[in-house]
Coordinates of C-alpha atoms in Angstrom, one line a residue:
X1467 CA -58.3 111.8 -44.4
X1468 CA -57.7 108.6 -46.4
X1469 CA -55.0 106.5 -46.6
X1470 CA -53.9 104.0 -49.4
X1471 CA -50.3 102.1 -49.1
X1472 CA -49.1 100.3 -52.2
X1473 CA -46.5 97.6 -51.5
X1474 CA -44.8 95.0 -54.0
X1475 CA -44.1 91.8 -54.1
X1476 CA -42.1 88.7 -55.8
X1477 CA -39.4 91.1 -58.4
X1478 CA -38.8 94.9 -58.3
X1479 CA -39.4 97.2 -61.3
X1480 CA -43.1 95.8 -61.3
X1481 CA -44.4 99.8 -61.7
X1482 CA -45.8 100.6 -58.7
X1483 CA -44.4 104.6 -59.4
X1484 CA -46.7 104.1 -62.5
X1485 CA -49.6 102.4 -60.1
X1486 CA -49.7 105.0 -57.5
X1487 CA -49.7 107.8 -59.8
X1488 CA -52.7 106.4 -62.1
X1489 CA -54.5 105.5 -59.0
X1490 CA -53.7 109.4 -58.2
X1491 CA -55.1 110.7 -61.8
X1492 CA -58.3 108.2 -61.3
X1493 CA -59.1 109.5 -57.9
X1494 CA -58.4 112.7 -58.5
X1495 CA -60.5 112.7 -62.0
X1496 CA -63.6 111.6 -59.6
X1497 CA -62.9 115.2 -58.0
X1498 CA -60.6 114.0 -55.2
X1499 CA -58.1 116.0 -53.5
X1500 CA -54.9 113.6 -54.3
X1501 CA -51.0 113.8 -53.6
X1502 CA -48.7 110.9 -53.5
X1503 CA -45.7 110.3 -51.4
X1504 CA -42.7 108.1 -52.1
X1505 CA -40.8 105.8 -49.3
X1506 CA -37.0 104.6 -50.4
X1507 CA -35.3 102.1 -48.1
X1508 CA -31.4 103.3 -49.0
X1509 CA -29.8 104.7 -46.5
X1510 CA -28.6 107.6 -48.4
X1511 CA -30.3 110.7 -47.5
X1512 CA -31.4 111.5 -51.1
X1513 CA -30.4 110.1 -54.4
X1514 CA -28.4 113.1 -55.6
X1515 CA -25.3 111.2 -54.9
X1516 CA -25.8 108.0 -56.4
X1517 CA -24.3 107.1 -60.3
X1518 CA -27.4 107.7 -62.6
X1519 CA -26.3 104.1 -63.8
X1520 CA -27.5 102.6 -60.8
X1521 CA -30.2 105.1 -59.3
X1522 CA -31.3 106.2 -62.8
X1523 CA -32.4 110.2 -62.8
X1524 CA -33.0 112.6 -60.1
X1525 CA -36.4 114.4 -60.2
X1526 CA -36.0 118.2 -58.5
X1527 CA -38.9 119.5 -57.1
X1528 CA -40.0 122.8 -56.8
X1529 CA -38.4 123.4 -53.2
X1530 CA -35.4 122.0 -54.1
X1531 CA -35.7 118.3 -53.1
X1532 CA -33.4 115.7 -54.8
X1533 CA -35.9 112.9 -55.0
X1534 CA -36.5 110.1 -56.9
X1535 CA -37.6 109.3 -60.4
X1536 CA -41.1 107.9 -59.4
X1537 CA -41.9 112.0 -58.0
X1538 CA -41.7 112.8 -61.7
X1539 CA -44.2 110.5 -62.6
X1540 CA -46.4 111.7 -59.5
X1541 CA -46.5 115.1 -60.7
X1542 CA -46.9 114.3 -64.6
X1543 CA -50.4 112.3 -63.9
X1544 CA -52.0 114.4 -61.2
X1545 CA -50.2 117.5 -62.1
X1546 CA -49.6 118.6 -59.0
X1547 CA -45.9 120.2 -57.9
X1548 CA -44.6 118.0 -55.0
X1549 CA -42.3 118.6 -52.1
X1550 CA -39.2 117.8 -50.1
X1551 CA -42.0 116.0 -47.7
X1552 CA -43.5 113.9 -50.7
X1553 CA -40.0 112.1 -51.1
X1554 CA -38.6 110.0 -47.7
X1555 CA -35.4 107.4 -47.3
X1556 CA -34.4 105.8 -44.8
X1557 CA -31.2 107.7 -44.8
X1558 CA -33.5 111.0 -43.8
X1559 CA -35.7 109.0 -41.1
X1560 CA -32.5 107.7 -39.3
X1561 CA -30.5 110.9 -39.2
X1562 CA -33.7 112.3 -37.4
X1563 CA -33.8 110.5 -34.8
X1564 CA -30.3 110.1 -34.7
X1565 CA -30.1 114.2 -34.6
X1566 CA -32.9 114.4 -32.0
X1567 CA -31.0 111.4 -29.8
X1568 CA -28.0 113.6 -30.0
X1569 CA -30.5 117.0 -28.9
X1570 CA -31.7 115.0 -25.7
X1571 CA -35.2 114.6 -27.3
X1572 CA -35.8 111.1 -26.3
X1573 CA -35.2 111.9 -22.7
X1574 CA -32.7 109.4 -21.7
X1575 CA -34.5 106.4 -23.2
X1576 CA -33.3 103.6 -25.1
X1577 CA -33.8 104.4 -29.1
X1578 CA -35.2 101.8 -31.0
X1579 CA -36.5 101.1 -34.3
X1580 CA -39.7 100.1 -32.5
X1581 CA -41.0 103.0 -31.3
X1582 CA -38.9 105.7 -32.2
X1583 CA -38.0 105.0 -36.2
X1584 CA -41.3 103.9 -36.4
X1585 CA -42.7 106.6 -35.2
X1586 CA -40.7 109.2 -37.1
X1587 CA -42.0 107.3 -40.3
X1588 CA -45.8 107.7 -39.0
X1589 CA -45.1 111.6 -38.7
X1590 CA -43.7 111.8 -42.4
X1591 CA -46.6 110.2 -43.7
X1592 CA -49.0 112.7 -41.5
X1593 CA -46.6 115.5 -42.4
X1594 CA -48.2 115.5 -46.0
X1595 CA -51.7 115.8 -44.9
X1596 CA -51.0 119.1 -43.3
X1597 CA -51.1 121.5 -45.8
X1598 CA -53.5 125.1 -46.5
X1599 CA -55.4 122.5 -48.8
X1600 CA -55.2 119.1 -47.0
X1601 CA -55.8 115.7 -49.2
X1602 CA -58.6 113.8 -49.2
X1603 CA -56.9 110.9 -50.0
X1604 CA -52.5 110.2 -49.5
X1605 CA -50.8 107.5 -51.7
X1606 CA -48.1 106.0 -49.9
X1607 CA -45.4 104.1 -52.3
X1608 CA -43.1 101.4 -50.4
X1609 CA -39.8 100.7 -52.1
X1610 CA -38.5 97.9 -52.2
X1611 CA -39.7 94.3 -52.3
X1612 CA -41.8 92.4 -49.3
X1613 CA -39.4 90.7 -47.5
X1614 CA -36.5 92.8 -48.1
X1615 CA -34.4 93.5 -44.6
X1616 CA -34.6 97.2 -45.6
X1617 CA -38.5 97.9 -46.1
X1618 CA -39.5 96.2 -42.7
X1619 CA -39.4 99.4 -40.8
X1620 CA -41.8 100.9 -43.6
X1621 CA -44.1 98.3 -43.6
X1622 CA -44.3 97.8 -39.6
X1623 CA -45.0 101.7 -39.4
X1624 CA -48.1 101.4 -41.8
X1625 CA -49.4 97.9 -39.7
X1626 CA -49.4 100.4 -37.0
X1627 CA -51.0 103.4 -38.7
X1628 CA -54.0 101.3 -39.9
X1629 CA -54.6 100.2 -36.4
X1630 CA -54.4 103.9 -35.2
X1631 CA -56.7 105.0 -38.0
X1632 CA -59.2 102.2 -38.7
X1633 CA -59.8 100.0 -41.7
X1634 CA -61.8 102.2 -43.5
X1635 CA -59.5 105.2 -43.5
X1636 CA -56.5 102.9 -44.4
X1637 CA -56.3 100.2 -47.2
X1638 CA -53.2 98.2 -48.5
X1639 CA -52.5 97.5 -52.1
X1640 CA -49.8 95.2 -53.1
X1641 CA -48.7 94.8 -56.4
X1642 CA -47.2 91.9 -57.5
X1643 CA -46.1 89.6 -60.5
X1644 CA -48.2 86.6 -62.3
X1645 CA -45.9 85.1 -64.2
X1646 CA -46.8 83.5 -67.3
X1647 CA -45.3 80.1 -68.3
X1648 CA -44.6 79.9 -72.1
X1649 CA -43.8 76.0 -72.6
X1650 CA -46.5 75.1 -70.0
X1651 CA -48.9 77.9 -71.4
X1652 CA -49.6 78.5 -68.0
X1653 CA -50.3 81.2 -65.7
X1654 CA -49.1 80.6 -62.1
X1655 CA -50.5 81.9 -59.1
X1656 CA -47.7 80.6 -56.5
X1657 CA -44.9 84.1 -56.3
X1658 CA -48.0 85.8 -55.6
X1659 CA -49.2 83.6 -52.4
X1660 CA -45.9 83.6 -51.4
X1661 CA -45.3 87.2 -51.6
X1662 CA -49.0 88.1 -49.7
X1663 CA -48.2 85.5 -46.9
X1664 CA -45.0 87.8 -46.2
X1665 CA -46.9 90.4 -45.5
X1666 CA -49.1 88.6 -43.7
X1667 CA -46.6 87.2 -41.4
X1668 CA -45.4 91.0 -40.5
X1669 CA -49.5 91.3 -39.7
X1670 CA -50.6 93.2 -42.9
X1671 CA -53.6 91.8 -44.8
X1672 CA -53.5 93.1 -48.6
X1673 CA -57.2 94.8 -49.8
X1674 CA -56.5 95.0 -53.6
X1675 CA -54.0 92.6 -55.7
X1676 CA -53.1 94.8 -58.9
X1677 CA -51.3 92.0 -60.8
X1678 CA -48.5 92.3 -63.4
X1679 CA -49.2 90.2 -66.4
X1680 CA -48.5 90.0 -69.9
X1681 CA -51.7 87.9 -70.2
X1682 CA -55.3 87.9 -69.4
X1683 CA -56.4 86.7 -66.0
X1684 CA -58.9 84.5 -66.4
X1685 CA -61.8 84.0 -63.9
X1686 CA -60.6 80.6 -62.7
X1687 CA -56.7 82.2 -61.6
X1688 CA -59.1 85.2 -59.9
X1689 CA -60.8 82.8 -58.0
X1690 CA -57.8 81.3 -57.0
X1691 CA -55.7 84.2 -56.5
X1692 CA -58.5 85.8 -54.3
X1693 CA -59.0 82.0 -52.4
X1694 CA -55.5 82.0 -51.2
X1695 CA -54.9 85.2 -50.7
X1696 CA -57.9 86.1 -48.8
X1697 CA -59.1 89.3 -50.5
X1698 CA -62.8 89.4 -52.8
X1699 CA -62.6 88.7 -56.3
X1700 CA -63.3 92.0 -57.3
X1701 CA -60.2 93.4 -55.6
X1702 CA -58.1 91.1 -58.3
X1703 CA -57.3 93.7 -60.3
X1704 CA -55.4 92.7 -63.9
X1705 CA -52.7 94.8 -64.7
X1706 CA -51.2 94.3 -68.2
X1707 CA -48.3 94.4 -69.9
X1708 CA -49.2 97.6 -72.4
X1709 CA -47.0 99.8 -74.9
X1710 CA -47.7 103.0 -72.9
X1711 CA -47.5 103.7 -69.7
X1712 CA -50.5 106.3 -70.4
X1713 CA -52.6 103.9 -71.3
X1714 CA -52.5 102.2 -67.5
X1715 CA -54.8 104.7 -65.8
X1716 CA -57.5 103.5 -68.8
X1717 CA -56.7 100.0 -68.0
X1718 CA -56.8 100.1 -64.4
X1719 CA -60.0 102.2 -64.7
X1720 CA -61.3 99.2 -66.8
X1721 CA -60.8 97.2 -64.0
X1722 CA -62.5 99.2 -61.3
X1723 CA -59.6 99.6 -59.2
X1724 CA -60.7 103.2 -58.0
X1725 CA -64.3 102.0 -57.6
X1726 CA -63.2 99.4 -55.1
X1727 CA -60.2 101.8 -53.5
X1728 CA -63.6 103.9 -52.8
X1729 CA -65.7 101.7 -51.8
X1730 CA -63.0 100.1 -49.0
X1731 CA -62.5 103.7 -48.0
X1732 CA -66.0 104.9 -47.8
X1733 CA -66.1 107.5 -49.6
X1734 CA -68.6 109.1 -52.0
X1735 CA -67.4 110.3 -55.3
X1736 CA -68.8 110.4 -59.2
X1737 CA -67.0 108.0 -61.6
X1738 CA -63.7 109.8 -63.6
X1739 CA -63.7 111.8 -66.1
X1740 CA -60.9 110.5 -68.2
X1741 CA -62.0 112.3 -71.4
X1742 CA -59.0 114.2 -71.7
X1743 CA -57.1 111.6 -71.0
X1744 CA -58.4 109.5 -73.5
X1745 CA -58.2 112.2 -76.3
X1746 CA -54.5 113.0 -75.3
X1747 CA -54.2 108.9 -75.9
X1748 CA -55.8 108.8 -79.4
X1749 CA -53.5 111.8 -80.8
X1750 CA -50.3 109.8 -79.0
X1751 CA -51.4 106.8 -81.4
X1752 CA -53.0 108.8 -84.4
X1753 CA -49.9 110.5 -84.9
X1754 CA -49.3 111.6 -88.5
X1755 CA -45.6 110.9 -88.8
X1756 CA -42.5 110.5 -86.4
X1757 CA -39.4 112.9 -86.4
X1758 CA -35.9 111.4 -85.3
X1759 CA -34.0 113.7 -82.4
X1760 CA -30.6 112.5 -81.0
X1761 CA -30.0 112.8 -77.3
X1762 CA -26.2 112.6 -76.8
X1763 CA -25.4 111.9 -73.3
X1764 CA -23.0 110.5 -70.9
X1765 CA -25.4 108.2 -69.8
X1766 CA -27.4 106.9 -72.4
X1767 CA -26.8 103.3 -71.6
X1768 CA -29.6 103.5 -68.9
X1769 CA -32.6 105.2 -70.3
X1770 CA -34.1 106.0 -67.0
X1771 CA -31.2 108.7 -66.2
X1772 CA -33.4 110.9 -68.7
X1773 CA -36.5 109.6 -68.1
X1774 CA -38.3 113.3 -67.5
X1775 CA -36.5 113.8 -71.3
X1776 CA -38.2 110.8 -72.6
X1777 CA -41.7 111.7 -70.8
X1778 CA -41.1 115.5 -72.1
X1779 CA -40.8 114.3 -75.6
X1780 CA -43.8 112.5 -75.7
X1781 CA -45.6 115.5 -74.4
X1782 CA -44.5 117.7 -77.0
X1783 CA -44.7 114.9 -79.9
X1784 CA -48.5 114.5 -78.7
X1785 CA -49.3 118.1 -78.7
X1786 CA -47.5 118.2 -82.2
X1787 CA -48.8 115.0 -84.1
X1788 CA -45.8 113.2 -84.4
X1789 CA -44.1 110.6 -83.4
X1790 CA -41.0 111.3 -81.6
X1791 CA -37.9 108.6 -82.2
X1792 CA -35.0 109.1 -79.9
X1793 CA -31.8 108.2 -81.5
X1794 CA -29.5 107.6 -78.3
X1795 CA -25.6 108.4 -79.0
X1796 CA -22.8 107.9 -76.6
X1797 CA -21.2 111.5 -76.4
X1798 CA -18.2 109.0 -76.3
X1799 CA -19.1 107.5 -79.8
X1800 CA -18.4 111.2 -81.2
X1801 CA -15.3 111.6 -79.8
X1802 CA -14.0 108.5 -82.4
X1803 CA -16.5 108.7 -85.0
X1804 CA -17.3 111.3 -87.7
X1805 CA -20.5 113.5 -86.3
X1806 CA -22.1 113.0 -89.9
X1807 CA -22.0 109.4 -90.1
X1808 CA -24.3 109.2 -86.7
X1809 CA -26.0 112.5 -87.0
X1810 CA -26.4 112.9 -90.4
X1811 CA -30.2 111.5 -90.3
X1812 CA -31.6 113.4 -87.4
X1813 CA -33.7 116.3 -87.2
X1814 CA -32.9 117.6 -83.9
X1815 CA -30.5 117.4 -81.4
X1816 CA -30.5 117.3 -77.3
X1817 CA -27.5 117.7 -75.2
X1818 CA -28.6 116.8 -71.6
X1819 CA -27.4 117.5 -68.4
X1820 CA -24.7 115.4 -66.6
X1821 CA -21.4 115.7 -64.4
X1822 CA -17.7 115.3 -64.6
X1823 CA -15.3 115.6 -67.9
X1824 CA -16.0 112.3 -69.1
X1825 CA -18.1 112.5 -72.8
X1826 CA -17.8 116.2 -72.9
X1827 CA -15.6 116.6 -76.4
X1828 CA -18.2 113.8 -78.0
X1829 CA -20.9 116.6 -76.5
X1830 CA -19.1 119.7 -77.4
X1831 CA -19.0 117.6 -81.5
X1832 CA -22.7 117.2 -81.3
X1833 CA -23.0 121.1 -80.7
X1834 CA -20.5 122.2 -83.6
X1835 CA -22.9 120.2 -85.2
X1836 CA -25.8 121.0 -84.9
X1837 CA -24.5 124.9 -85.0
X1838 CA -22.9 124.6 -88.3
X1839 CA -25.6 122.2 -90.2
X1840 CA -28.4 124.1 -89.0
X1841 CA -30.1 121.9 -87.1
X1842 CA -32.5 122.2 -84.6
X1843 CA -30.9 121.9 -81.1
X1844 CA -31.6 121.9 -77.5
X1845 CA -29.2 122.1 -74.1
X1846 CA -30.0 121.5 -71.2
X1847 CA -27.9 122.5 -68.0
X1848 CA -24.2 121.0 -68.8
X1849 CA -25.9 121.0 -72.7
X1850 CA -25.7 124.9 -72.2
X1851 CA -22.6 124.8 -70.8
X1852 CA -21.2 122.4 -73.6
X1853 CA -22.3 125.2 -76.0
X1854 CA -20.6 128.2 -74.6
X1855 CA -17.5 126.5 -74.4
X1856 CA -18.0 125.6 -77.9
X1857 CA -19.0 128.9 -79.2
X1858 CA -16.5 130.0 -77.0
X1859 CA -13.7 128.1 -79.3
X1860 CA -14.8 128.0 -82.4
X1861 CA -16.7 131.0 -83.5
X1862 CA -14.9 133.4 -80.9
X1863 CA -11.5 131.9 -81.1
X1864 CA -10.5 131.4 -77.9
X1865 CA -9.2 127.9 -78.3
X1866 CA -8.4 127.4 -74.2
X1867 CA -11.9 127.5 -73.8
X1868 CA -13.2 125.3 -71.0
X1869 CA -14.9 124.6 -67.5
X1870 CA -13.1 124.9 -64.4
X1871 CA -15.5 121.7 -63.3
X1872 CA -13.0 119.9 -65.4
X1873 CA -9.8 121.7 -64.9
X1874 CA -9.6 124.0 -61.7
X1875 CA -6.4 125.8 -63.4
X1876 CA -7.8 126.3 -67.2
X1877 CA -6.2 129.6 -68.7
X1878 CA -10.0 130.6 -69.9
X1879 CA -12.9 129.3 -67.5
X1880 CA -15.8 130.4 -69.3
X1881 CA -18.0 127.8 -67.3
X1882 CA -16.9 128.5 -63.8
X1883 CA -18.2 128.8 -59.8
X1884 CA -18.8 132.4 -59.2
X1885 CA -17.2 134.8 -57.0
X1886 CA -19.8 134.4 -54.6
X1887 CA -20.0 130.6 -54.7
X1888 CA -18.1 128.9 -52.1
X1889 CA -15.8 126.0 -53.7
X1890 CA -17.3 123.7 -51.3
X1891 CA -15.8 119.7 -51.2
X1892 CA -19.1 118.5 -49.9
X1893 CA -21.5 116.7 -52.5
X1894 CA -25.2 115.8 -50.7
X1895 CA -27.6 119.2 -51.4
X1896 CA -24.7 121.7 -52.0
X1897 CA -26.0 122.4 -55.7
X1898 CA -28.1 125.7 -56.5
X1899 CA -31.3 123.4 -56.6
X1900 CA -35.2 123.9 -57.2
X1901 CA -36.9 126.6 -58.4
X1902 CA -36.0 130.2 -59.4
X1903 CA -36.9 133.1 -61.4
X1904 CA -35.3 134.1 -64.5
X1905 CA -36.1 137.0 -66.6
X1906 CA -36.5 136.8 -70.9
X1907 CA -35.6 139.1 -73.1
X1908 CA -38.1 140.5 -75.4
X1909 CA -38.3 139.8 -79.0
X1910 CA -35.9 136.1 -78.5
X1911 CA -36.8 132.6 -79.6
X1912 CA -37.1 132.1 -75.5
X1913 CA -40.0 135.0 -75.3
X1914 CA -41.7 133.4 -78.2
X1915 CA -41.5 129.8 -77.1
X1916 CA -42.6 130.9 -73.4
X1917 CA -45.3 133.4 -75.0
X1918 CA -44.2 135.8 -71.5
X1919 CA -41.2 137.4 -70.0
X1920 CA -40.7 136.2 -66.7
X1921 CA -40.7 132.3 -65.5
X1922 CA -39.7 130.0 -62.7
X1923 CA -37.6 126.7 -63.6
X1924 CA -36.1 123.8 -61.7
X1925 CA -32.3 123.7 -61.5
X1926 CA -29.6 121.5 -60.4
X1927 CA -26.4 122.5 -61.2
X1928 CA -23.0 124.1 -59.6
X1929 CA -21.3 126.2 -62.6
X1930 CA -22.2 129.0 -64.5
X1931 CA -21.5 130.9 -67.2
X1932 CA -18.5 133.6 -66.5
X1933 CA -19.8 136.9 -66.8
X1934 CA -16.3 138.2 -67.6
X1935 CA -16.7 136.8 -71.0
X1936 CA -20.4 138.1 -71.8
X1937 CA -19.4 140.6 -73.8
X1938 CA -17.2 138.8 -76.1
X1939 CA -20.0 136.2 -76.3
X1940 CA -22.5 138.9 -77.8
X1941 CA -20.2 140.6 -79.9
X1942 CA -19.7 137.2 -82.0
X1943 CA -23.5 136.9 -82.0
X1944 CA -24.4 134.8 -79.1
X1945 CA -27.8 136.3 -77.8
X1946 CA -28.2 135.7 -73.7
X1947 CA -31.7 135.4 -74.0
X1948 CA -32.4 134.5 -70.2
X1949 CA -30.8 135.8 -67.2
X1950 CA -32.1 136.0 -63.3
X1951 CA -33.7 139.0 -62.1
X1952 CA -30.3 140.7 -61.1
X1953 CA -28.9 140.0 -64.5
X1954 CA -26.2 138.2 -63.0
X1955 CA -26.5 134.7 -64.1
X1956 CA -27.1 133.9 -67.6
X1957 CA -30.2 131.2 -67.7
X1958 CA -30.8 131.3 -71.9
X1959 CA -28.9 131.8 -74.6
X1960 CA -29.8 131.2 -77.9
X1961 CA -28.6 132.1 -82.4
X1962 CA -30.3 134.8 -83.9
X1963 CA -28.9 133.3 -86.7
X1964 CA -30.1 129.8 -86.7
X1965 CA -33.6 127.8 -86.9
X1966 CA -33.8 126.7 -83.5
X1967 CA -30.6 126.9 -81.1
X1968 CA -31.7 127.3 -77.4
X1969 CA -29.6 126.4 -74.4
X1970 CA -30.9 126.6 -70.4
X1971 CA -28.9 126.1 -67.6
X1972 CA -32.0 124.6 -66.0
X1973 CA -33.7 121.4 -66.7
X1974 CA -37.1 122.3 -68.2
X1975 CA -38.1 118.3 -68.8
X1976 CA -38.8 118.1 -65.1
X1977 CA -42.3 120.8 -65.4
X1978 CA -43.8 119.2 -68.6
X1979 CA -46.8 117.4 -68.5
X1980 CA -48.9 115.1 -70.6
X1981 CA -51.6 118.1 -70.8
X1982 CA -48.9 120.9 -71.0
X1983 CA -45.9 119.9 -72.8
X1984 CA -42.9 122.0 -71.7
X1985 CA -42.5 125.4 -74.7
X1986 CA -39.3 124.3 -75.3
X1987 CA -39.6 120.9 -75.7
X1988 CA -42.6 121.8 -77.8
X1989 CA -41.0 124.1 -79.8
X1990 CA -37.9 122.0 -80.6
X1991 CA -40.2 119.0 -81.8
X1992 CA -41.9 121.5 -83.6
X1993 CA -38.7 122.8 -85.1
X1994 CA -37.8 118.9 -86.0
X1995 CA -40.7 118.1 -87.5
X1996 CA -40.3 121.4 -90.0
X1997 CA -36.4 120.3 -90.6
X1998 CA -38.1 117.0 -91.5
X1999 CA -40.1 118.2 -93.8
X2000 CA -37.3 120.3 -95.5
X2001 CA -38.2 124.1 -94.2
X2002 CA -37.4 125.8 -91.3
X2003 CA -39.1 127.7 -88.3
X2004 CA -38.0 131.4 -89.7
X2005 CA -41.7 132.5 -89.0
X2006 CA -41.2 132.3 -85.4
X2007 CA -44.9 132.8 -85.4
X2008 CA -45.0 129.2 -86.0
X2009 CA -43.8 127.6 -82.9
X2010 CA -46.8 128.6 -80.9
X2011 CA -49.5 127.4 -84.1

């Protein structure tokens, strides 16, 4: 089994998510066995309780795994579904040992970050090796920046593991930043030797330099870059600035990177086939015209808190030959403003998922909206939530409507924790999370999007709908179009009535993929790009065309 360890260097938010998993897709297009693994230095055990202003969004995986962001990008370019053991903090490596201290498991000895935290890190990395199907080849991701305080214990446990495995089954690349100097015209080499002689000073030696620029590397910065830095001028790989981050795997292929990653590694494999790839590329630029969808959120000011939303509408805009413009709106804007003057223009609407009361009348606007307009319209987990409540006020007339995540004593909880739910104060992993199984009803939007009645989606979410109030719901025309295989928690609801109103209690941005755009996502962009053109999606047989 291979090993490959990407590091950064001189700034953060250099891309080394997008790095690792386009070295993934390039390996695994030479018919490699790829998976990729991600290494945070918080302390927190997971990101699920961190402000998506500062951590940006939570990626679920299938098991149930609150991970972050950089997993989702993982699984979009080798499209592969990813685990709990594919996403480590530091927060999860300490309470181990702390935990196994605490069993006796360290037999009276002294616990120390070198061996035991050490150590513990080593066995994460292995842990993902050992699976029915092992790897040939593990990506390792290092957060952080070299010579952050936090990231040492990462970094001293892979100096180890490439002593323990050998040169040849272990290579490190470091991405780092060649700034270029506008007034001097000027590329400048020195962040870069400073950040490799970090590394260096902890006792790892670089293989490959993937270097962030917005300008071309010339031969002479190569040469120097490779001088100083002691690694072969091959393994100076250019990594430019470009306008999609699917067009990085073509670049860095362009560049050889996975012909010198095999090469250092040994190992025999034909060059990629990035045909596909390519093809998916030429419709994303070709497209014939662009369709504008608001996404009104809580927390639109940071775009990476949706960042599976944004990836998802690509998808679907790809596999749909548009372009698809995202108008972001404050659910706070609607809450002063007149829905029309910011929504008047669009021809679709998302509500996405989020937490807590604040935003939710500006989201409940954009739903009355987009209900009574007719336009197309998607919810997504407190977006389906945000619906019933608004169905539940204004076409069924019970005014009291609301969610008891808001207010624990409201007359009419039609959102609310069910019977069998404890009302537990904890926060870290205590959400119904990951996959599960939820059954379509024949004949609905949902079982004409999906094309089959029975799927698995990724949740994250505490409240439900209250199935005291189904009935009321259907008899004013609300379809439940979704439920899980007991019936007993509505997953889909949908208008019979309208040209495209879905709503899921599950997030179904976090399984679409550049090759397989999500059905709903597809079929709202479809939907859009009909309401742009001044018809509707009536024939239902037209989503799936």
């Amino acid at each position: 089994m291979k090993y490959v360890f990407i590091t950064g260097g001189v700034v953060s938010s250099l891309g080394k998510g997008i790095a690792a998993a386009s070295l993934g897709l390039l390996l695994k297009q030479r018919g490699l066995k790829v998976t990729i693994q991600k290494f945070d230095p918080y302390i927190n055990v997971d990101p699920g309780t961190m402000s998506p202003f500062q951590h940006g969004e939570v990626f679920v995986t299938e098991d149930g795994a609150e991970t972050d962001l950089d997993l989702g990008h993982y699984e979009r370019f080798i499209d592969t579904d990813l685990t709990q053991k594919h996403s480590v903090s530091t927060g999860q490596i300490y309470q181990a040992v702390i935990n196994r201290e605490r069993e006796g498991g360290y037999l009276g000895k002294t616990v120390q970050v070198i061996p035991h935290i050490t150590n513990e890190i080593k066995a994460r990395i292995r842990a993902v090796g050992k699976a029915d199907s092992p790897p040939d080849v593990i990506i390792t991701e290092i957060g952080g920046t070299t010579g952050d305080i936090e990231s040492q214990p990462f970094l001293e446990a892979t100096r180890q593991l490439r002593l323990e495995l050998g040169a040849e089954n272990c290579i490190f690349i470091h991405l780092t930043l060649v700034p270029y100097i506008r007034a001097a015209k000027e590329l400048k080499t020195k962040p870069t030797q400073n950040s490799v002689r970090q590394l260096r000073e902890i006792g790892i030696q670089p293989d490959i330099l993937l270097c962030r620029t917005e300008v071309p590397l010339n031969r002479d910065i190569r040469q120097k870059l490779a001088l100083f830095c002691n690694v072969r001028e091959d393994a100076v790989i250019e990594a430019r600035d470009v306008s999609s981050i699917y067009q990085v795997p073509i670049q860095l292929e362009k560049e050889r990177l996975d012909e010198a990653v095999v090469k250092l590694l040994r190992i025999e494999a034909p060059p990629p086939d990035l045909t596909e790839w390519i093809q998916l590329l030429k419709r994303h630029n070709d497209a014939e015209s662009e369709v504008s969808i608001a996404v009104c959120g809580k927390y639109v000011h940071l775009r990476d808190a949706y960042k599976s939303i944004i990836e998802a509408f690509t998808h679907a805009g790809i596999h749909n030959d548009v372009g698809v413009q995202i108008r972001w709106v404050d659910a706070e804007d609607l809450e002063a403003n007149d829905a029309d003057q910011i929504l008047r223009d669009v021809s679709g609407i998302l509500v996405p998922g989020g937490f807590g009361e604040r935003g939710i009348p500006g989201k409940l606007e954009a739903v009355r909206y987009a209900r009574e307009q007719r336009i197309p319209f998607l919810g997504i987990c407190l977006g389906l939530q945000s619906a019933v409540i608004e169905f539940a006020r204004n076409v069924c007339g019970i005014e009291d409507a609301g969610s008891s995540e808001f207010d624990i004593s409201c007359p009419n909880a039609v959102i609310d924790l069910m019977e069998d739910q404890e009302r537990d104060g904890s926060k870290g992993g205590t959400m119904r999370l990951g996959a599960y199984s939820c059954k379509i009803k024949p004949g609905t939007r949902a079982a004409e999007c999906y094309g089959e009645l029975e799927v698995a989606e990724r949740h994250r979410h505490r409240w439900e709908v209250n199935n005291q109030y189904r009935e009321v719901f259907e008899k004013h025309g609300l379809v439940i179009s979704g439920t899980s295989p007991d019936d007993h928690l509505v997953e889909m609801i949908e208008l019979s009535d309208h040209p495209f109103f879905v709503a899921v209690q599950f997030h179904p941005e976090l399984k679409s993929r550049p090759t397989k755009p999500h059905p709903l996502f597809k079929a709202l962009v479809k939907a859009a790009k009909f309401q742009a053109m001044g018809s509707t999606l009536d024939d239902r047989s037209a989503i799936n065309s």
